[in-house]
Short mmCIF file of C-alpha atoms in Angstrom, two decimals:
data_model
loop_
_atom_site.label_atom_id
_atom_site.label_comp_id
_atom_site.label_asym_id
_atom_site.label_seq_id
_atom_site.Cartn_x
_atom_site.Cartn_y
_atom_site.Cartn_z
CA UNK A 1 0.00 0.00 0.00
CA UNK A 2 0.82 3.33 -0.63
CA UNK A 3 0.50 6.56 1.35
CA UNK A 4 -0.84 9.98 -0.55
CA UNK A 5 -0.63 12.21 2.14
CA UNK A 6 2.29 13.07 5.02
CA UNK A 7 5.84 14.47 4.81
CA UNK A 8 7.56 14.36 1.07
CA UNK A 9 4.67 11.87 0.39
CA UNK A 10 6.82 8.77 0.98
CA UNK A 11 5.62 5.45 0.43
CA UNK A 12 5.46 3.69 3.73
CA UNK A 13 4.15 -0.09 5.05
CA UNK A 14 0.67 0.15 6.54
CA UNK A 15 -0.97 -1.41 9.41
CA UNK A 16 -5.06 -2.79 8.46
CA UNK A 17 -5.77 0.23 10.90
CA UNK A 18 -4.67 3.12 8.12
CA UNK A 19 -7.71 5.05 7.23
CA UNK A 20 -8.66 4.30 3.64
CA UNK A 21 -9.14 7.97 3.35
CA UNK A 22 -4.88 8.77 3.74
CA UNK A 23 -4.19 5.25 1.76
CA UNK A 24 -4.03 4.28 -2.15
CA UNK A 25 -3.61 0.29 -2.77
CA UNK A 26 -2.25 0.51 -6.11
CA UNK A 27 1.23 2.69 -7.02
CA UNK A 28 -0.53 4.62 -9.99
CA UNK A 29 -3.11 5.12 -7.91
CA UNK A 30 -0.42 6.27 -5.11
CA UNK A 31 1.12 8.76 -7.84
CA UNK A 32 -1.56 10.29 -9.32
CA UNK A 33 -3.20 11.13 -6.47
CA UNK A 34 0.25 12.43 -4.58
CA UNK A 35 0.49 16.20 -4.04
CA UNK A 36 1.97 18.17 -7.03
CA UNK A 37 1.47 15.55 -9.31
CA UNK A 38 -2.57 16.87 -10.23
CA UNK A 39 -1.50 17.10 -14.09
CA UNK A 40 -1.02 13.43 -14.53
CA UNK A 41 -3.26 10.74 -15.54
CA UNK A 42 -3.50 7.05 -14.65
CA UNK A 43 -1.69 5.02 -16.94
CA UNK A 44 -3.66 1.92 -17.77
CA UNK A 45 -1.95 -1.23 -16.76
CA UNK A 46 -2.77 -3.01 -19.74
CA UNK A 47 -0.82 0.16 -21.52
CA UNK A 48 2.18 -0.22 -19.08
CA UNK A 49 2.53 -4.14 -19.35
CA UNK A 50 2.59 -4.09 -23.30
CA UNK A 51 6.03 -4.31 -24.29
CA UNK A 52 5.95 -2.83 -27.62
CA UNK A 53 4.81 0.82 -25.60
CA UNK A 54 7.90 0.62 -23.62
CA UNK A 55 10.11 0.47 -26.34
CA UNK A 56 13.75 1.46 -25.70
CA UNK A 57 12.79 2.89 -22.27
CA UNK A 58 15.07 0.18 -20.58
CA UNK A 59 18.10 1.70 -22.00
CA UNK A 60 17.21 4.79 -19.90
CA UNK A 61 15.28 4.63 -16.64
CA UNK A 62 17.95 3.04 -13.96
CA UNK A 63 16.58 -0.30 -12.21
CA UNK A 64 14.37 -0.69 -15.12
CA UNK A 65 13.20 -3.97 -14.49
CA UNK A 66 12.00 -3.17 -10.42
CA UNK A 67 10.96 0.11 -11.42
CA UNK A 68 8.38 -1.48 -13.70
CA UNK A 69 7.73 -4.20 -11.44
CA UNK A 70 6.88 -1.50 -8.44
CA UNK A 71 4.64 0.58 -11.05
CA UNK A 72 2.36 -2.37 -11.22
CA UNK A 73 2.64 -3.25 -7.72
CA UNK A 74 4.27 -6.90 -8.01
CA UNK A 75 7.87 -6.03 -6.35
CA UNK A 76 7.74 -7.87 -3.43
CA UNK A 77 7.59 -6.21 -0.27
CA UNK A 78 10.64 -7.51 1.48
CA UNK A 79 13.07 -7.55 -1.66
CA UNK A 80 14.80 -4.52 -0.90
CA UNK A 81 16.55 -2.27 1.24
CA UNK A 82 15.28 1.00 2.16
CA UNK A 83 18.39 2.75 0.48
CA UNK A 84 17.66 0.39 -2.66
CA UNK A 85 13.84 1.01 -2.22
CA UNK A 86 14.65 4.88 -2.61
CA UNK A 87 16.19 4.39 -5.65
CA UNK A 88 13.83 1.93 -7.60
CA UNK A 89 11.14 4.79 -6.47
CA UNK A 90 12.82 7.60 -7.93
CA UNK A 91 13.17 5.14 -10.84
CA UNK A 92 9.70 4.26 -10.87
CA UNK A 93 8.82 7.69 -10.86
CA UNK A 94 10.79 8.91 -14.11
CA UNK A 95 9.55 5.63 -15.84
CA UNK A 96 6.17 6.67 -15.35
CA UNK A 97 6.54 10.09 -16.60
CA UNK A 98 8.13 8.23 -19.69
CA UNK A 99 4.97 6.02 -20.22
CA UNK A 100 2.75 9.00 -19.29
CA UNK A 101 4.11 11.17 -22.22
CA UNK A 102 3.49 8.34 -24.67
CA UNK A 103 0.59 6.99 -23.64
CA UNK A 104 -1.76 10.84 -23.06
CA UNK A 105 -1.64 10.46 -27.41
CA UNK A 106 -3.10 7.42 -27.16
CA UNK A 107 -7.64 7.59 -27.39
CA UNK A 108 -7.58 6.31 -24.21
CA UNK A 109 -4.91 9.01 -22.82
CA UNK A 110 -6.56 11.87 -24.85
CA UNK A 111 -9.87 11.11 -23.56
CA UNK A 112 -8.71 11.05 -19.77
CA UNK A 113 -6.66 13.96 -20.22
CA UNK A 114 -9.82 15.70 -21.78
CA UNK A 115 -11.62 15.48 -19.19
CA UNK A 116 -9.11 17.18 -16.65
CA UNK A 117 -8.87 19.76 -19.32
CA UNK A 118 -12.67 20.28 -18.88
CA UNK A 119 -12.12 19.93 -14.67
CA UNK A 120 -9.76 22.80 -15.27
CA UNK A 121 -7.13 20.91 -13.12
CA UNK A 122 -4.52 22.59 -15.30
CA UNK A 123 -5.09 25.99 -14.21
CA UNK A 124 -6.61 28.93 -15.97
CA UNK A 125 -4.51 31.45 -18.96
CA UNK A 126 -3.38 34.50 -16.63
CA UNK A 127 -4.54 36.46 -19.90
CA UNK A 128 -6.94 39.51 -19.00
CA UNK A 129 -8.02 38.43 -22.39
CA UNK A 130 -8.64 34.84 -22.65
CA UNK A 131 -11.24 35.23 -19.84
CA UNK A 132 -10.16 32.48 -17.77
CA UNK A 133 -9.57 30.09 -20.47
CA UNK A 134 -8.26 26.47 -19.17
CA UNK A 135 -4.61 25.50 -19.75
CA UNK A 136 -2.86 22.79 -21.06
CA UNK A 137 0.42 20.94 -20.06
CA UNK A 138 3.16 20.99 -22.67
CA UNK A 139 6.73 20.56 -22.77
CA UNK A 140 9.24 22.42 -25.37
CA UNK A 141 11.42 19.76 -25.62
CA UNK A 142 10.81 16.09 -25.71
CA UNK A 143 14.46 15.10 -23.95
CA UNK A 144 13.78 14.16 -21.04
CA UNK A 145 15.46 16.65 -17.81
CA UNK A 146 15.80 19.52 -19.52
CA UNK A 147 13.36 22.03 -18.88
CA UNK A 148 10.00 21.98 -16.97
CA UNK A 149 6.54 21.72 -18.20
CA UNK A 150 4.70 24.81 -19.24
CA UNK A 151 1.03 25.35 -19.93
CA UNK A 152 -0.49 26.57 -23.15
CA UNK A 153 -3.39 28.25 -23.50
CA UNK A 154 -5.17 27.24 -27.34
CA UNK A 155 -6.83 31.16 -27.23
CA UNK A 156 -3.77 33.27 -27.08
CA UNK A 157 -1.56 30.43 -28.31
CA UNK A 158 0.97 31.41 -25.92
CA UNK A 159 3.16 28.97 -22.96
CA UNK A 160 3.18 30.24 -19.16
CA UNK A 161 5.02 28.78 -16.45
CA UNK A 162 2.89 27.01 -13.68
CA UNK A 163 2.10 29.38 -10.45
CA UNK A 164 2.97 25.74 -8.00
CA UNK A 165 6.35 25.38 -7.18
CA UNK A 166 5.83 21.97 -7.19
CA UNK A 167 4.18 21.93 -10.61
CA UNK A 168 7.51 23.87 -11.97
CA UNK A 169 9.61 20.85 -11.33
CA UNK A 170 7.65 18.54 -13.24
CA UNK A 171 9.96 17.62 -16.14
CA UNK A 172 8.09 19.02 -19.42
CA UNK A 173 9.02 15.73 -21.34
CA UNK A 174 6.56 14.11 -19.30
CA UNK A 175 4.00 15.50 -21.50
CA UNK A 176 5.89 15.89 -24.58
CA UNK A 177 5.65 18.70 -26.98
CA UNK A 178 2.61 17.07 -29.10
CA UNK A 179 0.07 16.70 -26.65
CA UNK A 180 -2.22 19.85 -26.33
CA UNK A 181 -1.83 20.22 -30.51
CA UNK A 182 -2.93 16.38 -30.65
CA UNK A 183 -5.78 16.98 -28.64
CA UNK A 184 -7.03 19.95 -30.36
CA UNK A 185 -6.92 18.04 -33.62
CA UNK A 186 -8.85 14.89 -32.04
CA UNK A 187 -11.19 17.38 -30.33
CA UNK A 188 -11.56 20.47 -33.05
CA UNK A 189 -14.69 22.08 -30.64
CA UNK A 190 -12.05 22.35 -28.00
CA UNK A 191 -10.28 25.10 -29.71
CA UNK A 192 -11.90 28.76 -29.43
CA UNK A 193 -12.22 31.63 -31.29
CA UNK A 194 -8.72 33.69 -31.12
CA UNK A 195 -9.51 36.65 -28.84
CA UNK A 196 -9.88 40.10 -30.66
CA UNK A 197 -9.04 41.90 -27.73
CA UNK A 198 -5.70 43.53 -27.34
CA UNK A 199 -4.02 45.70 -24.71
CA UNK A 200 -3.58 49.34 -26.07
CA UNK A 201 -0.68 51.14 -23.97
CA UNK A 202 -1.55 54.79 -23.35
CA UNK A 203 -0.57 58.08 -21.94
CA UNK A 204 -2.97 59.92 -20.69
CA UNK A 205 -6.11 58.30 -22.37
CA UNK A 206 -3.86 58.69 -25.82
CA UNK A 207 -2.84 55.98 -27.66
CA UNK A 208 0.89 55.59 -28.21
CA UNK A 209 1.32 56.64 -31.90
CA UNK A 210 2.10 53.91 -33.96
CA UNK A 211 3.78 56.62 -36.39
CA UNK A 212 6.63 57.04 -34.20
CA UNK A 213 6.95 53.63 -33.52
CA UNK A 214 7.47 52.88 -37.48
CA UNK A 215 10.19 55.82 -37.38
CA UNK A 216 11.92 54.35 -34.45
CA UNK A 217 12.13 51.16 -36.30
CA UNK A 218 13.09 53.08 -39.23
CA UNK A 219 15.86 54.69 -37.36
CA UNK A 220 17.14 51.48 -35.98
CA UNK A 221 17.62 49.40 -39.40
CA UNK A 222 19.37 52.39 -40.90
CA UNK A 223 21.73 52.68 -38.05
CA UNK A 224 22.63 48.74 -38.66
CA UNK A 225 22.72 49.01 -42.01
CA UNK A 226 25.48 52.15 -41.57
CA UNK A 227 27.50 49.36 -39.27
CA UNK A 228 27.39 46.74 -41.95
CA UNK A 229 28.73 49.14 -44.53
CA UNK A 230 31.45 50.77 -42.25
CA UNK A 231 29.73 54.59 -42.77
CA UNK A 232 30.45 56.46 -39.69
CA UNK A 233 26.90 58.34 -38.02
CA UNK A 234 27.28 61.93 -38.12
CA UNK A 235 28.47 63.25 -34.22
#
C-alpha cells in the first residue's frame, strides 16, 4: 500500500488500521493522487505491461526492471533495502513520466486527459483576455530533464510557467511537446475563437502613436545598415 498524504509523500508499510481515506492500494493510484502531481493521468496497466509501448525505455530509466515491477505493484515487499527502495522509487517515478508522455496520445490518454482539461485541473490562462480560459500541459522539448513543463493556453496560443512550485519541477518531457496540438486536432470544438481583444498602452487616455513607432524602427535598421557598410553616423 501506498500513502498519498504526510511528509515528502513517501511510500510507507501500513498497518489494516490506516484510514482508507490517507491510503491508495495501487502505485498509480499512489502517484496520481500524490500532491503536485494533479497534471497526470492514470496510466492503464494493460498500456504499461505491453512491451511494444515501452520500447527502448530500458536503455534509460535506472533499475528498469523493479521500477516497472513497483509501477504495477508486483515487487515484493521484502526484496529490498530502504536505500535500494529509494532508488527503484525515484526510478519508478521517471519511468512513469516516460509512459505518461506516450501513452496521453493514445484515445484512451486523450480522452482522460480531456476530461481534466474540462475539470480545469490545469489551471486557468493569466490572460486579461482569454477570460479564464483552461490551460494545457506541454513541454518544449521532448528530452527528457531539460526544462519543466509549461502550460499553453489554445486562445492566445501562448506557454506560461505554472504558479505551483511543485508543478515547476515537473519535467516538461513528461507531456511531450505534441500533446495539447494532438488533442485539439482529435477534439476540433475544443479550440476557441482567437480573442480580438488587445491591450492598447496609453498616456494619458492617448494611444501611443504607432507613427513614431514605425520611425523608431526606421531609425534602428538604418543605423545597422550604416554598421554593416562601415559609414560612420554623423556626431
Amino acid at each position: 500500500m501506498y500513502r498519498t498524504r504526510g511528509c515528502d509523500c513517501i511510500m510507507n508499510e501500513l498497518s489494516s488500521t490506516d484510514s482508507d481515506s490517507e491510503y491508495c492500494k495501487y502505485w498509480v493510484e499512489w502517484f496520481t493522487y500524490a500532491e503536485g502531481n494533479e497534471y497526470f493521468c492514470d496510466v492503464d496497466e494493460e498500456y504499461i505491461l505491453d512491451r511494444f509501448n515501452l520500447t527502448n525505455l530500458s536503455n534509460d530509466v535506472p533499475n528498469y526492471l523493479q521500477a516497472l515491477e513497483m509501477i504495477t505493484d508486483r515487487l515484493p515487499e521484502k526484496a529490498l533495502s530502504n536505500e535500494e527502495r529509494d532508488q527503484v522509487e525515484r526510478s519508478a517515478r521517471y519511468l512513469y513520466g516516460l509512459i505518461h508522455a506516450r501513452y496521453i496520445i493514445t484515445t484512451q490518454g486523450l480522452k482522460k486527459m480531456l476530461d481534466k482539461f474540462k475539470r480545469g485541473d490545469f489551471g486557468r490562462c493569466p490572460r486579461v483576455y482569454c477570460h479564464q480560459n483552461p490551460l494545457l500541459p506541454v513541454g518544449i522539448t521532448d528530452v527528457p530533464s531539460q526544462k519543466g513543463v509549461k502550460l499553453y493556453c489554445c486562445r492566445c496560443e501562448d506557454i506560461y510557467n505554472p504558479k505551483s512550485r511543485r508543478h515547476n519541477m515537473i519535467d516538461g518531457a513528461f507531456f511531450g511537446t505534441s500533446f495539447p496540438h494532438m488533442l485539439l486536432q482529435v477534439y476540433p470544438a475544443l479550440k476557441p475563437a482567437p480573442s480580438e481583444q488587445r491591450y492598447v498602452p496609453r498616456i494619458f487616455g492617448f494611444k501611443l502613436h504607432a507613427i513614431a513607432e514605425l520611425h523608431r524602427w526606421q531609425d534602428e535598421q538604418r543605423e545597422e545598415q550604416k554598421k554593416r557598410l562601415g559609414i560612420s553616423s554623423p556626431t
